[in-house]
Short mmCIF file of C-alpha atoms (C1' of nucleotides) in Angstrom, two decimals:
data_model
loop_
_atom_site.label_atom_id
_atom_site.label_comp_id
_atom_site.label_asym_id
_atom_site.label_seq_id
_atom_site.Cartn_x
_atom_site.Cartn_y
_atom_site.Cartn_z
CA UNK T 1 86.86 191.77 153.73
CA UNK T 2 87.38 188.73 151.69
CA UNK T 3 87.90 189.70 148.11
CA UNK T 4 88.59 186.47 146.39
CA UNK T 5 85.70 184.31 145.44
CA UNK T 6 84.79 181.14 143.80
CA UNK T 7 81.96 180.50 141.47
CA UNK T 8 79.11 178.19 141.98
CA UNK T 9 78.42 175.58 139.39
CA UNK T 10 75.41 176.07 137.15
CA UNK T 11 72.06 176.17 138.90
CA UNK T 12 71.41 172.58 138.17
CA UNK T 13 74.09 171.74 140.66
CA UNK T 14 73.17 174.34 143.17
CA UNK T 15 70.95 174.24 146.12
CA UNK T 16 68.26 176.75 146.49
CA UNK T 17 68.37 176.27 150.16
CA UNK T 18 70.25 178.80 152.14
CA UNK T 19 71.22 178.41 155.67
CA UNK T 20 70.14 181.25 157.87
CA UNK T 21 72.17 181.59 160.95
CA UNK T 22 70.50 182.81 164.03
CA UNK T 23 72.52 185.51 165.57
CA UNK T 24 73.04 184.69 169.10
CA UNK T 25 73.56 181.35 170.49
CA UNK T 26 76.50 179.46 171.62
CA UNK T 27 74.74 176.40 170.33
CA UNK T 28 74.49 175.79 166.62
CA UNK T 29 71.21 176.73 165.12
CA UNK T 30 70.12 176.55 161.57
CA UNK T 31 67.36 178.21 159.76
CA UNK T 32 66.43 177.47 156.23
CA UNK T 33 64.70 179.47 153.68
CA UNK T 34 63.92 178.70 150.14
CA UNK T 35 65.59 181.00 147.71
CA UNK T 36 65.34 180.74 143.98
CA UNK T 37 68.69 181.40 142.45
CA UNK T 38 69.27 183.62 139.48
CA UNK T 39 70.57 181.96 136.33
CA UNK T 40 73.97 183.55 136.42
CA UNK T 41 76.67 181.99 138.56
CA UNK T 42 76.92 183.37 142.01
CA UNK T 43 80.26 183.97 143.54
CA UNK T 44 81.08 183.18 147.08
CA UNK T 45 84.07 183.90 149.18
CA UNK T 46 86.65 181.27 148.66
CA UNK T 47 87.53 180.92 152.27
CA UNK T 48 85.85 177.76 153.44
CA UNK T 49 85.97 178.91 156.98
CA UNK T 50 83.89 181.92 156.14
CA UNK T 51 81.14 179.70 154.92
CA UNK T 52 81.40 176.70 157.08
CA UNK T 53 78.78 175.93 159.67
CA UNK T 54 81.42 176.39 162.29
CA UNK T 55 81.19 180.11 161.92
CA UNK T 56 77.59 179.94 162.88
CA UNK T 57 78.61 178.28 166.05
CA UNK T 58 80.80 181.07 167.17
CA UNK T 59 79.85 182.54 170.46
CA UNK T 60 77.81 185.66 170.59
CA UNK T 61 80.66 187.16 172.45
CA UNK T 62 82.49 187.57 169.20
CA UNK T 63 79.63 188.80 167.13
CA UNK T 64 76.15 187.59 166.50
CA UNK T 65 76.65 188.30 162.87
CA UNK T 66 78.64 186.10 160.66
CA UNK T 67 77.46 186.29 157.10
CA UNK T 68 74.94 188.60 155.67
CA UNK T 69 73.48 189.08 152.29
CA UNK T 70 71.19 191.67 150.96
CA UNK T 71 68.89 191.63 147.97
CA UNK T 72 71.47 193.15 145.74
CA UNK T 73 73.86 190.47 146.76
CA UNK T 74 71.97 187.81 144.96
CA UNK T 75 72.04 189.60 141.73
CA UNK T 76 75.66 190.63 141.71
CA UNK T 77 78.51 188.47 140.65
CA UNK T 78 80.36 188.90 143.88
CA UNK T 79 78.85 188.06 147.16
CA UNK T 80 80.96 189.30 149.96
CA UNK T 81 80.12 187.73 153.21
CA UNK T 82 81.05 189.05 156.55
CA UNK T 83 82.80 186.90 159.02
CA UNK T 84 83.21 187.31 162.74
CA UNK T 85 86.72 188.43 162.05
CA UNK T 86 85.73 191.32 159.90
CA UNK T 87 82.76 192.46 161.85
CA UNK T 88 83.48 194.73 164.70
CA UNK T 89 81.73 194.85 168.01
CA UNK T 90 79.56 197.57 166.72
CA UNK T 91 78.01 195.28 164.15
CA UNK T 92 75.27 194.02 166.20
CA UNK T 93 71.68 193.02 166.10
CA UNK T 94 70.31 196.45 165.71
CA UNK T 95 73.21 197.85 163.82
CA UNK T 96 73.34 198.65 160.15
CA UNK T 97 77.04 199.11 159.76
CA UNK T 98 77.15 195.76 158.08
CA UNK T 99 75.32 197.26 155.17
CA UNK T 100 78.24 199.48 154.46
CA UNK T 101 80.89 196.83 154.84
CA UNK T 102 79.56 194.81 152.01
CA UNK T 103 81.27 196.27 149.04
CA UNK T 104 78.77 196.41 146.25
CA UNK T 105 75.73 195.88 148.37
CA UNK T 106 75.11 199.40 149.33
CA UNK T 107 76.96 202.58 148.68
CA UNK T 108 79.36 203.68 151.35
CA UNK T 109 77.15 206.49 152.34
CA UNK T 110 74.91 207.04 155.28
CA UNK T 111 71.53 205.51 155.15
CA UNK T 112 68.66 207.83 154.50
CA UNK T 113 67.78 209.52 157.70
CA UNK T 114 64.36 209.15 159.11
CA UNK T 115 62.91 210.52 162.30
CA UNK T 116 63.27 207.12 163.90
CA UNK T 117 66.93 206.83 163.10
CA UNK T 118 69.00 208.78 165.55
CA UNK T 119 71.95 210.61 164.11
CA UNK T 120 75.40 209.73 165.17
CA UNK T 121 77.85 212.17 166.47
CA UNK T 122 80.72 212.70 164.06
CA UNK T 123 83.09 211.86 166.86
CA UNK T 124 81.74 208.36 167.04
CA UNK T 125 82.57 206.92 163.67
CA UNK T 126 82.66 203.38 164.94
CA UNK T 127 79.38 203.49 166.70
CA UNK T 128 76.34 201.84 165.18
CA UNK T 129 74.51 204.02 162.76
CA UNK T 130 71.27 203.42 164.47
CA UNK T 131 70.19 201.66 167.58
CA UNK T 132 66.59 201.53 168.56
CA UNK T 133 65.29 200.12 171.75
CA UNK T 134 64.62 196.43 171.46
CA UNK T 135 60.97 195.41 171.56
CA UNK T 136 61.58 192.88 174.27
CA UNK T 137 60.73 193.37 177.88
CA UNK T 138 63.45 193.09 180.45
CA UNK T 139 62.04 189.75 181.45
CA UNK T 140 62.46 188.53 177.91
CA UNK T 141 65.94 189.90 177.68
CA UNK T 142 66.92 188.23 180.92
CA UNK T 143 65.27 185.05 179.78
CA UNK T 144 67.16 185.04 176.52
CA UNK T 145 70.42 185.82 178.24
CA UNK T 146 70.06 183.01 180.71
CA UNK T 147 68.87 180.53 178.15
CA UNK T 148 71.73 181.43 175.91
CA UNK T 149 74.24 180.54 178.57
CA UNK T 150 75.74 177.07 178.57
CA UNK T 151 74.78 176.41 182.17
CA UNK T 152 71.40 178.14 181.89
CA UNK T 153 72.36 180.34 184.78
CA UNK T 154 74.13 183.65 184.89
CA UNK T 155 75.26 186.26 187.37
CA UNK T 156 73.65 189.59 186.91
CA UNK T 157 76.78 191.05 185.44
CA UNK T 158 76.80 188.49 182.67
CA UNK T 159 73.17 189.25 182.01
CA UNK T 160 74.16 192.88 181.56
CA UNK T 161 76.95 191.85 179.26
CA UNK T 162 74.72 189.65 177.17
CA UNK T 163 72.19 192.40 176.73
CA UNK T 164 74.85 194.92 175.82
CA UNK T 165 76.46 192.47 173.44
CA UNK T 166 73.26 191.78 171.60
CA UNK T 167 71.47 195.07 171.81
CA UNK T 168 73.66 198.09 171.14
CA UNK T 169 70.91 200.31 172.40
CA UNK T 170 71.97 199.46 175.91
CA UNK T 171 75.58 200.37 175.30
CA UNK T 172 74.72 203.98 175.23
CA UNK T 173 71.64 203.90 177.39
CA UNK T 174 71.90 205.38 180.81
CA UNK T 175 72.54 203.00 183.65
CA UNK T 176 68.96 202.86 184.77
CA UNK T 177 68.26 199.80 182.70
CA UNK T 178 70.60 197.79 184.91
CA UNK T 179 68.48 198.74 187.82
CA UNK T 180 65.50 197.54 185.85
CA UNK T 181 67.21 194.24 185.18
CA UNK T 182 67.88 193.74 188.85
CA UNK T 183 64.39 194.86 189.66
CA UNK T 184 62.99 192.28 187.26
CA UNK T 185 65.19 189.56 188.61
CA UNK T 186 64.08 190.23 192.13
CA UNK T 187 60.45 190.87 191.46
CA UNK T 188 59.66 188.38 188.77
CA UNK T 189 58.69 184.91 189.84
CA UNK T 190 60.13 183.69 186.59
CA UNK T 191 63.66 183.94 187.84
CA UNK T 192 65.28 182.20 190.71
CA UNK T 193 68.41 183.08 192.55
CA UNK T 194 70.97 180.36 193.12
CA UNK T 195 73.73 180.62 195.61
CA UNK T 196 77.08 180.26 194.02
CA UNK T 197 79.25 177.39 194.99
CA UNK T 198 81.43 178.96 197.62
CA UNK T 199 84.36 176.83 196.63
CA UNK T 200 84.20 178.14 193.09
CA UNK T 201 82.81 181.53 193.85
CA UNK T 202 84.32 184.22 191.75
CA UNK T 203 82.79 187.65 191.78
CA UNK T 204 79.89 189.10 193.59
CA UNK T 205 76.32 188.08 193.77
CA UNK T 206 74.36 185.01 192.95
CA UNK T 207 73.54 183.14 189.82
CA UNK T 208 70.14 183.53 188.27
CA UNK T 209 68.20 180.91 186.42
CA UNK T 210 64.78 180.57 184.85
CA UNK T 211 62.16 178.79 186.88
CA UNK T 212 61.04 175.84 184.77
CA UNK T 213 57.40 176.40 185.64
CA UNK T 214 57.53 179.87 184.14
CA UNK T 215 59.63 178.98 181.19
CA UNK T 216 56.68 178.23 178.96
CA UNK T 217 55.10 181.56 179.71
CA UNK T 218 58.33 183.39 179.01
CA UNK T 219 58.69 181.50 175.80
CA UNK T 220 55.21 182.41 174.75
CA UNK T 221 55.79 186.08 175.41
CA UNK T 222 58.94 185.91 173.38
CA UNK T 223 57.14 184.08 170.62
CA UNK T 224 54.41 186.68 170.46
CA UNK T 225 56.91 189.49 170.35
CA UNK T 226 58.82 187.72 167.67
CA UNK T 227 55.74 187.10 165.58
CA UNK T 228 54.57 190.63 165.89
CA UNK T 229 57.87 192.06 164.81
CA UNK T 230 58.59 189.47 162.20
CA UNK T 231 55.48 190.52 160.37
CA UNK T 232 56.76 194.06 160.45
CA UNK T 233 60.24 193.16 159.43
CA UNK T 234 60.01 193.81 155.73
CA UNK T 235 60.54 197.46 156.01
CA UNK T 236 64.24 197.35 155.68
CA UNK T 237 63.77 195.41 152.50
CA UNK T 238 61.89 198.34 151.21
CA UNK T 239 64.47 200.69 152.56
CA UNK T 240 67.22 198.78 150.79
CA UNK T 241 65.24 198.81 147.60
CA UNK T 242 64.76 202.49 147.87
CA UNK T 243 68.45 202.94 148.37
CA UNK T 244 69.24 200.78 145.43
CA UNK T 245 66.93 202.84 143.35
CA UNK T 246 68.28 206.06 144.68
CA UNK T 247 71.85 205.15 143.89
CA UNK T 248 71.12 203.39 140.66
CA UNK T 249 71.86 199.95 141.96
CA UNK T 250 70.17 196.95 140.47
CA UNK T 251 67.59 196.20 143.05
CA UNK T 252 66.00 192.79 142.91
CA UNK T 253 62.57 194.23 143.11
CA UNK T 254 60.78 191.53 141.25
CA UNK T 255 61.22 189.22 144.11
CA UNK T 256 58.91 191.26 146.22
CA UNK T 257 56.10 191.11 143.79
CA UNK T 258 55.57 187.42 144.01
CA UNK T 259 51.93 186.85 144.51
CA UNK T 260 52.13 183.31 145.70
CA UNK T 261 51.74 183.52 149.45
CA UNK T 262 53.61 180.29 149.89
CA UNK T 263 56.66 181.84 148.40
CA UNK T 264 56.62 184.37 151.18
CA UNK T 265 57.14 181.94 153.92
CA UNK T 266 60.37 181.44 155.64
CA UNK T 267 60.99 178.11 157.12
CA UNK T 268 62.74 178.41 160.39
CA UNK T 269 64.24 175.41 161.90
CA UNK T 270 66.59 174.41 164.64
CA UNK T 271 67.52 170.84 164.03
CA UNK T 272 70.19 169.31 166.09
CA UNK T 273 73.75 170.15 165.22
CA UNK T 274 74.39 166.55 164.43
CA UNK T 275 71.51 166.38 162.02
CA UNK T 276 72.77 169.42 160.22
CA UNK T 277 76.41 168.74 160.36
CA UNK T 278 78.02 169.16 157.03
CA UNK T 279 79.65 165.84 157.71
CA UNK T 280 76.34 164.15 158.10
CA UNK T 281 75.73 162.17 154.92
CA UNK T 282 72.01 162.23 155.29
CA UNK T 283 72.02 165.96 155.51
CA UNK T 284 74.41 166.33 152.67
CA UNK T 285 72.10 164.26 150.57
CA UNK T 286 69.14 166.33 151.46
CA UNK T 287 69.55 169.44 153.50
CA UNK T 288 65.95 169.51 154.45
CA UNK T 289 65.65 165.93 155.51
CA UNK T 290 66.28 166.59 159.14
CA UNK T 291 63.58 169.17 159.53
CA UNK T 292 60.81 167.98 161.68
CA UNK T 293 57.55 169.62 162.60
CA UNK T 294 58.81 170.08 166.11
CA UNK T 295 61.56 172.25 164.83
CA UNK T 296 59.72 174.26 162.32
CA UNK T 297 58.07 177.56 162.48
CA UNK T 298 56.69 179.46 159.59
CA UNK T 299 57.13 183.12 159.50
CA UNK T 300 54.98 184.83 156.98
CA UNK T 301 56.72 187.22 154.72
CA UNK T 302 54.15 189.73 153.74
CA UNK T 303 53.71 190.80 150.19
CA UNK T 304 55.20 194.16 149.65
CA UNK T 305 54.04 196.92 147.44
CA UNK T 306 57.00 199.19 147.39
CA UNK T 307 55.84 202.39 145.98
CA UNK T 308 58.09 205.12 147.16
CA UNK T 309 55.73 207.23 149.14
CA UNK T 310 54.21 204.31 150.89
CA UNK T 311 57.54 202.86 151.78
CA UNK T 312 58.86 206.07 153.20
CA UNK T 313 55.77 206.43 155.26
CA UNK T 314 56.04 202.98 156.67
CA UNK T 315 59.70 203.26 157.40
CA UNK T 316 59.07 206.25 159.51
CA UNK T 317 56.39 204.44 161.40
CA UNK T 318 58.40 201.37 162.10
CA UNK T 319 60.49 201.54 165.25
CA UNK T 320 62.51 198.58 164.07
CA UNK T 321 63.15 199.80 160.61
CA UNK T 322 66.76 200.27 161.48
CA UNK T 323 67.30 196.79 162.64
CA UNK T 324 66.49 194.51 159.77
CA UNK T 325 69.01 192.52 157.96
CA UNK T 326 69.41 189.30 156.23
CA UNK T 327 71.74 186.88 157.75
CA UNK T 328 72.08 183.93 155.50
CA UNK T 329 74.74 181.35 155.65
CA UNK T 330 75.29 179.73 152.37
CA UNK T 331 75.62 176.15 153.16
CA UNK T 332 78.67 175.00 151.46
CA UNK T 333 79.87 171.55 150.69
CA UNK T 334 82.95 171.04 148.61
CA UNK T 335 82.65 174.62 147.53
CA UNK T 336 79.19 174.07 146.16
CA UNK T 337 75.85 174.66 147.64
CA UNK T 338 73.85 171.56 148.27
CA UNK T 339 71.00 170.78 146.00
CA UNK T 340 67.83 169.19 147.27
CA UNK T 341 66.84 166.49 144.88
CA UNK T 342 63.38 167.87 144.34
CA UNK T 343 64.50 171.40 143.72
CA UNK T 344 62.88 173.30 140.94
CA UNK T 345 64.75 176.50 140.51
CA UNK T 346 62.95 179.51 139.34
CA UNK T 347 65.62 181.16 137.33
CA UNK T 348 63.64 184.30 136.77
CA UNK T 349 63.06 185.19 140.33
CA UNK T 350 65.05 185.66 143.44
CA UNK T 351 63.02 185.55 146.53
CA UNK T 352 64.34 187.86 149.12
CA UNK T 353 63.92 186.44 152.50
CA UNK T 354 64.74 188.71 155.26
CA UNK T 355 64.19 188.89 158.94
CA UNK T 356 64.90 191.78 161.10
CA UNK T 357 67.54 191.21 163.63
CA UNK T 358 65.33 191.03 166.59
CA UNK T 359 62.97 188.70 164.88
CA UNK T 360 65.82 186.44 164.01
CA UNK T 361 67.01 186.64 167.50
CA UNK T 362 63.69 185.77 168.98
CA UNK T 363 63.25 183.06 166.46
CA UNK T 364 66.63 181.67 167.27
CA UNK T 365 65.94 181.69 170.93
CA UNK T 366 62.49 180.28 170.55
CA UNK T 367 63.52 177.58 168.23
CA UNK T 368 66.54 176.71 170.21
CA UNK T 369 64.51 176.50 173.33
CA UNK T 370 61.66 174.67 171.72
CA UNK T 371 64.12 172.13 170.49
CA UNK T 372 66.01 171.86 173.72
CA UNK T 373 63.57 171.71 176.56
CA UNK T 374 64.28 170.64 180.06
"C1'" DG G 1 37.80 203.43 183.91
"C1'" DG G 2 40.10 199.67 186.06
"C1'" DA G 3 43.32 195.88 186.02
"C1'" DC G 4 47.46 194.49 184.58
"C1'" DA G 5 52.14 194.39 182.76
"C1'" DC G 6 56.01 196.87 182.21
"C1'" DT G 7 59.43 200.57 182.86
"C1'" DT G 8 61.92 203.75 185.48
"C1'" DA G 9 63.64 205.84 189.50
"C1'" DA G 10 64.91 205.79 194.03
"C1'" DA G 11 66.12 204.31 198.68
"C1'" DC G 12 68.11 201.07 201.41
"C1'" DA G 13 70.63 196.86 202.90
"C1'" DT G 14 74.19 193.62 202.17
"C1'" DA G 15 78.37 191.53 200.29
"C1'" DC G 16 82.81 191.85 198.31
"C1'" DG C 1 84.66 203.48 201.69
"C1'" DG C 2 83.44 202.34 197.02
"C1'" DT C 3 81.12 199.40 194.15
"C1'" DA C 4 78.14 195.70 192.85
"C1'" DT C 5 74.27 193.25 194.01
"C1'" DG C 6 69.63 192.46 195.77
"C1'" DT C 7 65.12 194.07 197.67
"C1'" DT C 8 61.39 197.01 198.00
"C1'" DT C 9 58.40 200.90 197.08
"C1'" DA C 10 56.41 204.20 194.16
"C1'" DA C 11 55.06 206.53 190.08
"C1'" DG C 12 54.29 206.68 185.26
"C1'" DT C 13 52.89 204.60 180.77
"C1'" DG C 14 50.62 201.57 177.61
"C1'" DT C 15 47.46 197.83 176.58
"C1'" DC C 16 43.43 195.10 177.03
#
DNA sequence: GGACACTTAAACATAC
DNA sequence: GGTATGTTTAAGTGTC
């Protein structure tokens, strides 16, 4: 964990735009959300590499997570971000270990147990705390895996690996799901088998790709799943707030009481890497300038009334309550966040913008695909 | 209640 | 022969 930090300049020189990295793509993706910064200086890790966009471009094979912040993070003086180097394989899309690797973010104690959060065996200290079944169908998983590959085609084994890499649930699941993957590949018209080039053939089996004519339908299914779960993705927020309260941490609760519905929108975007390159002067001048309607998707962040009883009740209901996290990349330029020229910082409020992991994932895939096309 | 989508399990064939 | 891959069938579940 990076301990050293540097301090941002006063808010007048800071951006209120955070970069949200989408967790799984070999291609760079950027998501932006508007976050009002607190008046006090915020500290960031001093290592430029831990904040640079390059980390967001790391392959999912290392870890889909790179930097994460939680509500408490914004209020504290030290923001400790996770990097691929300090996140183990277990820190994955549906894993909450990251919460406990964040120093002051959450106490180094187990999360409150709920009926939906399976207990870990003591003999598996490095396993994810929780791992619920992803909401995506096998078709969607296969689709995402293939689309996330550079060549847009994968052997079945790599599809397995992608799923396991991104959804810890399948690490411990019995092998039947692999059968289901193969079953889907064979049965679904959405996927097409391609004979490997004999001259370069390594390994068994064929390559699988997505049929272009079914790509739109797959995308729509993924989009619907994403939307459904993104609207139910606030529950971890509430869980974190409860924890903060329980352990006497300074939860940033006010942020969840904002009544302005516009302030509860998260702007997701996947502009081209070039447009968002930190070296791109136009972007440096205005981080939002490259966002186009084609690349935007608004995800409503519901207003939250976080009374204890209600929260607990909802957490137990939510099958994905174990999978939410914020993954925000602070966009750094010359050690300072970039400031949009028209920024009006609300110094009283910190808006907590949070997506659950799967929602981010779906969003990342969707947006990446929507931006890419064939 | 029926159609449909999806999951899971199983059997079998084929290729490496 | 063992394993991975690919195909097919069947049954069960959930949703619309």
